[in-house]
Coordinates of C-alpha atoms and ligand atoms in Angstrom, one line a residue:
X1 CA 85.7 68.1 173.5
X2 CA 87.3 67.0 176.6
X3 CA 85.5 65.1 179.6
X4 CA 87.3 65.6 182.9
X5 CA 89.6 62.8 184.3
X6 CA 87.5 62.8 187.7
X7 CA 85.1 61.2 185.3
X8 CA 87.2 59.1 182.9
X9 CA 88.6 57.9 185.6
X10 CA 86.0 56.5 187.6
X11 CA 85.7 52.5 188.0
X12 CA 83.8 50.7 185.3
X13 CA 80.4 50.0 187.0
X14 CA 80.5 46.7 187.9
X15 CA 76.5 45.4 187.5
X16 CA 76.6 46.9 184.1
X17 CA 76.9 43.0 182.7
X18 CA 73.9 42.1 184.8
X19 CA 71.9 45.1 183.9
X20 CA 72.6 44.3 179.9
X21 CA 71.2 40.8 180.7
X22 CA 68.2 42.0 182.7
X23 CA 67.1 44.5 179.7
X24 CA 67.5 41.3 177.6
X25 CA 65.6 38.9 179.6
X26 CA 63.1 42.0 180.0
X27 CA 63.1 42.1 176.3
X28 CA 62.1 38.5 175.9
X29 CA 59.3 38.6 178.1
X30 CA 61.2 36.4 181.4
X31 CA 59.0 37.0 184.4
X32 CA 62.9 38.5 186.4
X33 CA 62.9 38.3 190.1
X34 CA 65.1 40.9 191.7
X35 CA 67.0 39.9 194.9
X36 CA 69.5 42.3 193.6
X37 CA 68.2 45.8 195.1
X38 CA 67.6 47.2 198.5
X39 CA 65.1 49.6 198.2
X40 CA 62.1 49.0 200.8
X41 CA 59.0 47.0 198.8
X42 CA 56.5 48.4 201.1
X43 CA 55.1 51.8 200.9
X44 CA 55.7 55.1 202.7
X45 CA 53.4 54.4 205.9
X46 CA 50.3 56.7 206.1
X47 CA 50.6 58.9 208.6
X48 CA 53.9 60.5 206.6
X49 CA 51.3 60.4 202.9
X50 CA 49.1 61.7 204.9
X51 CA 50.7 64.6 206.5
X52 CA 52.2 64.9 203.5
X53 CA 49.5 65.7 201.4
X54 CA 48.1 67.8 204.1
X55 CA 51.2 70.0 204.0
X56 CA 51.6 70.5 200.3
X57 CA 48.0 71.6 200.1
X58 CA 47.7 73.7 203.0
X59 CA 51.1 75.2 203.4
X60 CA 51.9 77.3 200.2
X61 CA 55.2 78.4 201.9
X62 CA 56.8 74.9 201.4
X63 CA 56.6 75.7 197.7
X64 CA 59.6 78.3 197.7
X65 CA 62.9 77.8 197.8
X66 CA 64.1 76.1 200.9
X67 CA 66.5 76.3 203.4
X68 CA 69.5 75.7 202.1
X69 CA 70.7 73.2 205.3
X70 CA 67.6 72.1 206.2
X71 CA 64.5 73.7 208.0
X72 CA 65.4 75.0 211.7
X73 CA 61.9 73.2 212.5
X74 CA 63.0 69.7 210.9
X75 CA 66.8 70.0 212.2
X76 CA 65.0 70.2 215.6
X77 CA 63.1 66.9 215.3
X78 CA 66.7 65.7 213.7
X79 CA 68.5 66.3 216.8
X80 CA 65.5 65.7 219.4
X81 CA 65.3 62.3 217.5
X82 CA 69.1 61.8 218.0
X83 CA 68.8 62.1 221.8
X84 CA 66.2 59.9 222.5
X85 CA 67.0 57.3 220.1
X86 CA 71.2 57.6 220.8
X87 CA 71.3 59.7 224.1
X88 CA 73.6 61.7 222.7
X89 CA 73.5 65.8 222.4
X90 CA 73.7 67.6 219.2
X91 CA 73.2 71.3 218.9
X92 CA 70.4 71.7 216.0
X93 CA 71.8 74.6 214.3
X94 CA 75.8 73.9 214.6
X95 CA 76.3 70.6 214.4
X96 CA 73.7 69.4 212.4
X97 CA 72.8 69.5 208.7
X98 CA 69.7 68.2 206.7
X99 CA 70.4 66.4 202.9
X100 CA 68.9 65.4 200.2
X101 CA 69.5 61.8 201.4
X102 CA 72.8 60.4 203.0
X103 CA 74.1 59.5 199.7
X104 CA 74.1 63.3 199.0
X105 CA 76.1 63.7 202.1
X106 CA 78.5 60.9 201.8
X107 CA 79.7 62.1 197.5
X108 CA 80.0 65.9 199.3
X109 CA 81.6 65.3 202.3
X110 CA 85.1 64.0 200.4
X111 CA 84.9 67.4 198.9
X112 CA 84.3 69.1 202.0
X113 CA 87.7 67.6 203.8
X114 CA 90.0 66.2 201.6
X115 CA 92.1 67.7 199.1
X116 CA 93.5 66.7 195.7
X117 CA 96.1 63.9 196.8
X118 CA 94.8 63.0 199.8
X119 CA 94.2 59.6 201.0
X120 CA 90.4 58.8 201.6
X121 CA 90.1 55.1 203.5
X122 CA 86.8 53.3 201.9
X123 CA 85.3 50.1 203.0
X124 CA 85.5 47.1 200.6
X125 CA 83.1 45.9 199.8
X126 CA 81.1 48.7 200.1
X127 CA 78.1 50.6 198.9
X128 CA 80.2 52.7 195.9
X129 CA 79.5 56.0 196.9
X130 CA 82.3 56.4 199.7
X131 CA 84.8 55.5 196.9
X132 CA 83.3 57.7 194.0
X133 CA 83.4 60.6 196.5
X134 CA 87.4 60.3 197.1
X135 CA 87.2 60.0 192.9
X136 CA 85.1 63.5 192.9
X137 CA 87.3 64.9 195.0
X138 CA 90.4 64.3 193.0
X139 CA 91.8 62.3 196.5
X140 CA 93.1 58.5 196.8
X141 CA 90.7 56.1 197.5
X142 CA 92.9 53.4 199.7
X143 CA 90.4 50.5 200.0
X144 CA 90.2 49.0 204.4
X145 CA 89.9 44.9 203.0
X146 CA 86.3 43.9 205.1
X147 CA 87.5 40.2 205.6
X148 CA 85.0 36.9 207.0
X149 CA 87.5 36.2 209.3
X150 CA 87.9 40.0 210.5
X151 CA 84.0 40.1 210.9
X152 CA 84.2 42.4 208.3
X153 CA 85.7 44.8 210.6
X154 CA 88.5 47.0 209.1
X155 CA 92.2 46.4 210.4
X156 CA 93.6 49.3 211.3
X157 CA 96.7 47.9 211.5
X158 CA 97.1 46.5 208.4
X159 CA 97.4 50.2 207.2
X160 CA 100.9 51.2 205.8
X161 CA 102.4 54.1 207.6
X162 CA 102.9 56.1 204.2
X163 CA 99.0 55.8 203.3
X164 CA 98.5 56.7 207.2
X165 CA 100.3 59.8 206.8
X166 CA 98.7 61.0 204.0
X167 CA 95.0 59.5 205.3
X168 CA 92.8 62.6 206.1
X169 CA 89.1 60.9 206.0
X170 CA 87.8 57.1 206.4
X171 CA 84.1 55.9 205.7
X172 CA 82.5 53.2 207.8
X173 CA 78.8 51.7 208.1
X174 CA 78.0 49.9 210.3
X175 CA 75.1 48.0 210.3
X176 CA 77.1 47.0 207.3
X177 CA 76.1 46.7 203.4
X178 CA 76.9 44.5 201.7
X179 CA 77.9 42.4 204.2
X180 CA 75.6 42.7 207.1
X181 CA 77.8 43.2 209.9
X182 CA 77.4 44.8 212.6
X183 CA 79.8 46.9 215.2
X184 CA 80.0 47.3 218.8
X185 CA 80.6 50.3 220.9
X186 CA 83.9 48.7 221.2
X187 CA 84.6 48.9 217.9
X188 CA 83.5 52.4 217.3
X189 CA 86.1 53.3 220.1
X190 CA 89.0 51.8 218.7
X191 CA 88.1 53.5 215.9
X192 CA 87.8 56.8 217.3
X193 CA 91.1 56.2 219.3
X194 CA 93.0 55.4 215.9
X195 CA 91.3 58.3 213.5
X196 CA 92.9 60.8 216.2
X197 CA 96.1 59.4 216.7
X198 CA 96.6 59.7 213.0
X199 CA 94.4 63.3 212.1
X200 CA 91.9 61.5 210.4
X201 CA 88.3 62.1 210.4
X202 CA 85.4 59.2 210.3
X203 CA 82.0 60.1 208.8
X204 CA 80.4 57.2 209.5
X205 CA 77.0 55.9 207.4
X206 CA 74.1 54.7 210.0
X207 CA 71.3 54.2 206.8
X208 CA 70.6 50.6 208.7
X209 CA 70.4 51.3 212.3
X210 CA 67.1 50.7 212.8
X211 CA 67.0 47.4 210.5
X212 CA 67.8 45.4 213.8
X213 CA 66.9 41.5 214.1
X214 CA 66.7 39.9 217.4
X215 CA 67.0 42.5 220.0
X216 CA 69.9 44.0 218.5
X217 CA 70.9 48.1 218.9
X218 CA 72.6 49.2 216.7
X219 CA 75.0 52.0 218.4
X220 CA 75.5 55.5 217.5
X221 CA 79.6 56.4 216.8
X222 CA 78.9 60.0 218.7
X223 CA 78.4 57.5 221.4
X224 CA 81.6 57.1 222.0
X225 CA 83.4 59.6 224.2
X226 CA 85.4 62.5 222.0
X227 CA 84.2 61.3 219.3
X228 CA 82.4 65.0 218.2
X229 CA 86.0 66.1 217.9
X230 CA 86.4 64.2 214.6
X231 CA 83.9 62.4 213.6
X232 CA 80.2 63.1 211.5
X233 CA 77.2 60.3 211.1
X234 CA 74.8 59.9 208.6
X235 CA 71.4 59.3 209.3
X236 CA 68.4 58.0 207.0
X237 CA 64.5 57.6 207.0
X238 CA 65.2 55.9 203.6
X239 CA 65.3 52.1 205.1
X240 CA 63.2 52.5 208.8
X241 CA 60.7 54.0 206.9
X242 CA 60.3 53.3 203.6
X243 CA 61.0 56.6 202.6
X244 CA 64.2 55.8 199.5
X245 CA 62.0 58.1 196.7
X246 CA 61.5 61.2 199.4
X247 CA 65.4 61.6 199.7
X248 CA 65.4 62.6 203.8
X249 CA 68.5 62.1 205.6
X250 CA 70.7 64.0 207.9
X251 CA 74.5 64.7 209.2
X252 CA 75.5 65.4 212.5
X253 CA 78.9 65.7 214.7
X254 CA 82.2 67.7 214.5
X255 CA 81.3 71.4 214.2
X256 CA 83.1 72.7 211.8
X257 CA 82.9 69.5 209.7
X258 CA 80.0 70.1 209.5
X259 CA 80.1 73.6 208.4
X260 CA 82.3 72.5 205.7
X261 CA 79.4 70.2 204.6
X262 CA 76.9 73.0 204.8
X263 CA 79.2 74.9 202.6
X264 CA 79.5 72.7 199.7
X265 CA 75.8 72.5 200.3
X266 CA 75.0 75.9 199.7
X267 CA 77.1 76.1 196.6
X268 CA 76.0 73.2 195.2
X269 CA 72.2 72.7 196.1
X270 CA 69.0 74.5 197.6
X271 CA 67.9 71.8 200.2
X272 CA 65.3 69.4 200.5
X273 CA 61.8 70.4 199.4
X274 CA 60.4 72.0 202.8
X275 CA 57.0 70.0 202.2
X276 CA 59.4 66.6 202.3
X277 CA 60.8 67.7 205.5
X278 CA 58.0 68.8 207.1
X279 CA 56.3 65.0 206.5
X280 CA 59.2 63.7 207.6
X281 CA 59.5 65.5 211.0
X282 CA 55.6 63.2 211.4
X283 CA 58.3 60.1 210.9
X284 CA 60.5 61.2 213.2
X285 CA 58.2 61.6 215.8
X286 CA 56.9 58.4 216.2
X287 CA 58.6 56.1 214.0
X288 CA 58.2 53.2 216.1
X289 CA 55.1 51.3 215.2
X290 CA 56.4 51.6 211.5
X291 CA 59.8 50.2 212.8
X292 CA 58.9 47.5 214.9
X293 CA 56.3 46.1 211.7
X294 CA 59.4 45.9 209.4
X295 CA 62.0 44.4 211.5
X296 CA 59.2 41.3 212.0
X297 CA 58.4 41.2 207.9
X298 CA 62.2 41.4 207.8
X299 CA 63.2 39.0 210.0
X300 CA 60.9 36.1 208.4
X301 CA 62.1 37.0 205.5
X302 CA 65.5 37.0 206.7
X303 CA 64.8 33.5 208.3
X304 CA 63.2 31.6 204.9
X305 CA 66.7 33.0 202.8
X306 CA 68.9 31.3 205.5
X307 CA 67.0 28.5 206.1
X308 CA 67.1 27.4 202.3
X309 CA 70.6 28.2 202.3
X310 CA 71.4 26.3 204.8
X311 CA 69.7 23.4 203.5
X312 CA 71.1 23.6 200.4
X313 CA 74.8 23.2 202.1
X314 CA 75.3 26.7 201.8
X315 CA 77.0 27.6 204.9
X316 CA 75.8 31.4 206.3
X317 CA 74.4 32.7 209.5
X318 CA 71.6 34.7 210.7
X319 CA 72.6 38.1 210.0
X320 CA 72.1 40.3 213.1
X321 CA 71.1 43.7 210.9
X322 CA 70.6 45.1 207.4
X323 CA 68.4 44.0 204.2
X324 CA 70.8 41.8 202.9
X325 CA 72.2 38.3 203.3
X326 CA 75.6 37.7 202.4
X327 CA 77.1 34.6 201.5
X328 CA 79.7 32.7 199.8
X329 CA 79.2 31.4 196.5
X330 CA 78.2 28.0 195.9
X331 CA 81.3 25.7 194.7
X332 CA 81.6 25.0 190.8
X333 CA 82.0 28.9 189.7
X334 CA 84.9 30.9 188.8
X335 CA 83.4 33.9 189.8
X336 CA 80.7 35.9 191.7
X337 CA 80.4 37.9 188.0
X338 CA 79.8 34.3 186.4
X339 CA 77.5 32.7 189.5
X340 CA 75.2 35.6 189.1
X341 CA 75.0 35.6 185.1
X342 CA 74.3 31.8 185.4
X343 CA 71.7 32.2 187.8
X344 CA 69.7 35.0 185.5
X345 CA 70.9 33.4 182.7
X346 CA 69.0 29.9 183.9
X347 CA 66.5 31.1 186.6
X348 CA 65.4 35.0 185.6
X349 CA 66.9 35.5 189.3
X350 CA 68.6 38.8 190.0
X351 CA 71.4 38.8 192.6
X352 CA 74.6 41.1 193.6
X353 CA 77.7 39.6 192.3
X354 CA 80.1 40.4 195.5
X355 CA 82.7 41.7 193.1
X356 CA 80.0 44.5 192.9
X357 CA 81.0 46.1 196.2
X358 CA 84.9 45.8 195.6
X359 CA 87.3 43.5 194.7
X360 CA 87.5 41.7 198.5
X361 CA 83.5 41.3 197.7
X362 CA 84.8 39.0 195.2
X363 CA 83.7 34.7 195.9
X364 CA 80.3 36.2 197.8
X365 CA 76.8 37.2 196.9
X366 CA 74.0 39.0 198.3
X367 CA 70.4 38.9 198.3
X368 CA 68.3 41.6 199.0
X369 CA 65.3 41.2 201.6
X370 CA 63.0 43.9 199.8
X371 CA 61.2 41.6 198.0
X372 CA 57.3 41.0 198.4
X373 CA 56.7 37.2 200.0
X374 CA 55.4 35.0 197.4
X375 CA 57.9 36.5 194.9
X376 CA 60.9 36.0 197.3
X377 CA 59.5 32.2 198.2
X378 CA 59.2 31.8 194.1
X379 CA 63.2 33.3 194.1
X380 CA 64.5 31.1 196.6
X381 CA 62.6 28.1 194.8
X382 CA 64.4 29.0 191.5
X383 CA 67.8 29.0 193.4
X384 CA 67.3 26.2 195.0
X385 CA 66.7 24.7 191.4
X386 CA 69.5 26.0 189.7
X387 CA 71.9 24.9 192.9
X388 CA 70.7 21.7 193.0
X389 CA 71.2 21.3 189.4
X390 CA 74.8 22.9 189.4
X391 CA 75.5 20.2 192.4
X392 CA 74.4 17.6 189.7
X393 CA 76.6 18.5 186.9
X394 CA 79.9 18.6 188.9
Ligands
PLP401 C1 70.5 52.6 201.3 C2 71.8 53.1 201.8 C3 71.9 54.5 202.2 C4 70.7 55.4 202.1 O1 70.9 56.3 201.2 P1 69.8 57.5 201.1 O2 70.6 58.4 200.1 O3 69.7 58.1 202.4 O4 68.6 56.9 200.5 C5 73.1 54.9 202.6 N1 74.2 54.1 202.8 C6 74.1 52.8 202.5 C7 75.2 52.0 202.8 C8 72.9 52.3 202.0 O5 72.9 51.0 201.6

């Protein structure tokens, strides 16, 4: 029996050690707190349940097979959404395709551009999917280093011409996971500028542009003039909405990127349950309310992780967007791997070794802001122990 080399050869997952110890604290009855995930704690908000149910009951259509791209009525929504959140104009049918979440889009889209050999430039750290999608794809993942001192921007220059010339697709996300970071307009045109001088393409992940703190806006990279000539975005009502388990998401930009999505689409899956999208089209609609109530629960919770950081010596700022903070580890550990096993080893604390997201996330951590309140307080307590206790033995 033979298993394909697209498989062998994908990277050992890299939480597996930290999974094997969770299911073993599990087993022993620890009480585990997990700063390790990002997956929204609070529910679906009503209105969406609501219309939901409503739909499913009352609309027996939505029980057949769906449109393969996504429901003419929910692309709509999709694209009158873009323009009055982004100002920009996207053509519901042609440039715009609905998935069963962006993570859905981001594995396909390798497969709809890139061709065995091929260079695909991922973000690292990153979340894993842009890489395993080059891996799918049978192309070369190159990995862009996200660097502190670069603001975890990529440098395009730091790019060797021979990797260049071979290059055909780059991922970015900005607002950033892991790392938090965010990206100007500025940024997204430099980008732009450099994707077309080199015939590359950009499909750029937006799954945190509404989890803003402090006034920021997070910018749209269609924004940015020419961009529709080589660039898609990704858009989620996983994280503004609390809406991970519905798997809602859609792609928009270059036209016939676009269509090449679509096609892998149609040979591959039969769209998101019409009921799902229908729901969703409420969230679109008026998302708002929902939004503005997270970004505060976020932002204290963002503001109790830095503050005990801080105190602690731990030097890391106020991060501007996302559900994460990201941080260096403490000094005294050889790794990220071995800060993180210590810390659920000791504590029953769950974090995201760096080293997770890529070898340049190695020497950082991340917590994860989708925790309830008193269990995140009784976290932060717990690391604060096992810190000050680390400080004591060295
Ligand atoms: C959470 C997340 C997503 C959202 O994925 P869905 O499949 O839409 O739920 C996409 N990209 C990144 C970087 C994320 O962290």
């Amino acid at each position: 029996m033979q298993i394909a080399d697209r498989i062998t050869s994908m990277p050992k997952y890299l939480f597996a050690e930290i999974d094997r110890l969770k299911w073993e604290a599990k087993a022993q009855g620890v009480d585990l707190i997990n700063l390790g995930v990002g997956d929204p704690d609070l529910p679906t908000p009503d209105f969406i349940v609501d219309a939901m149910v409503n739909i499913i009951k009352h609309k027996p259509a939505t029980h057949q097979y769906p449109e393969y791209d996504g429901d003419p009525a929910f692309r709509a929504s999709a694209a009158a959404y873009l323009k009055r959140r982004f100002a920009i104009d996207i053509h519901a049918d042609r440039e715009l395709v609905g998935l069963i979440g962006s993570k859905e889009g981001i594995a396909h889209f390798a497969l709809a551009v890139a061709n065995p050999g091929d260079v695909v430039l991922v973000p690292d750290p990153a979340y894993p999917v842009y890489f395993m999608s080059a891996v799918l794809a049978g192309a070369e993942p190159y990995r862009l280093p996200l660097l502190e001192k670069n603001s975890y921007l990529p440098d395009f220059s730091a790019i060797p011409a021979d990797i260049l010339r071979r290059a055909r697709l780059m991922y970015l996300n900005y607002p950033n996971n892991p790392t938090s970071a965010v990206a100007d307009i500025a940024f997204f045109r430099e980008a732009v500028a450099f994707a077309k001088q080199h015939n590359i393409v950009i499909c750029h992940d937006n799954a945190y542009a509404e989890i803003t703190f402090d006034g920021f806006v997070a910018p749209s990279i269609l924004q940015v003039e020419g961009a529709k000539e080589c660039c898609i975005e990704l858009y989620s009502l996983s994280k503004p909405l609390n809406m991970t388990g519905w798997r809602v998401a859609f792609a928009y930009g270059q036209e016939q990127l676009i269509s090449a999505l679509r096609k892998v689409k149609t040979a591959t899956d039969s769209g998101q349950f019409t009921a799902i999208q229908f729901a969703a089209m409420e969230g679109l609609a008026s998302p708002e309310k929902t939004i503005e109530r997270m970004r505060g629960i976020y932002t204290a919770r963002r503001d109790r992780v830095v503050a005990m950081l801080n105190n602690l010596g731990l030097k890391c700022e106020l991060p501007k967007a996302s559900l994460y903070v990201w941080l260096g580890i403490p000094p005294g550990f050889a790794s990220s791997q071995d800060f993180a096993m210590e810390l659920l080893a000791s504590q029953g604390v769950i974090v995201s070794p760096g080293v997770g997201f890529g070898q340049y996330g190695e020497g950082y951590f991340r917590i994860s802001l989708t925790t309830p309140d008193p269990r995140l307080d009784e976290g932060l307590e717990r690391i604060r122990k096992f810190i000050t206790s680390a400080k004591n033995q060295s």
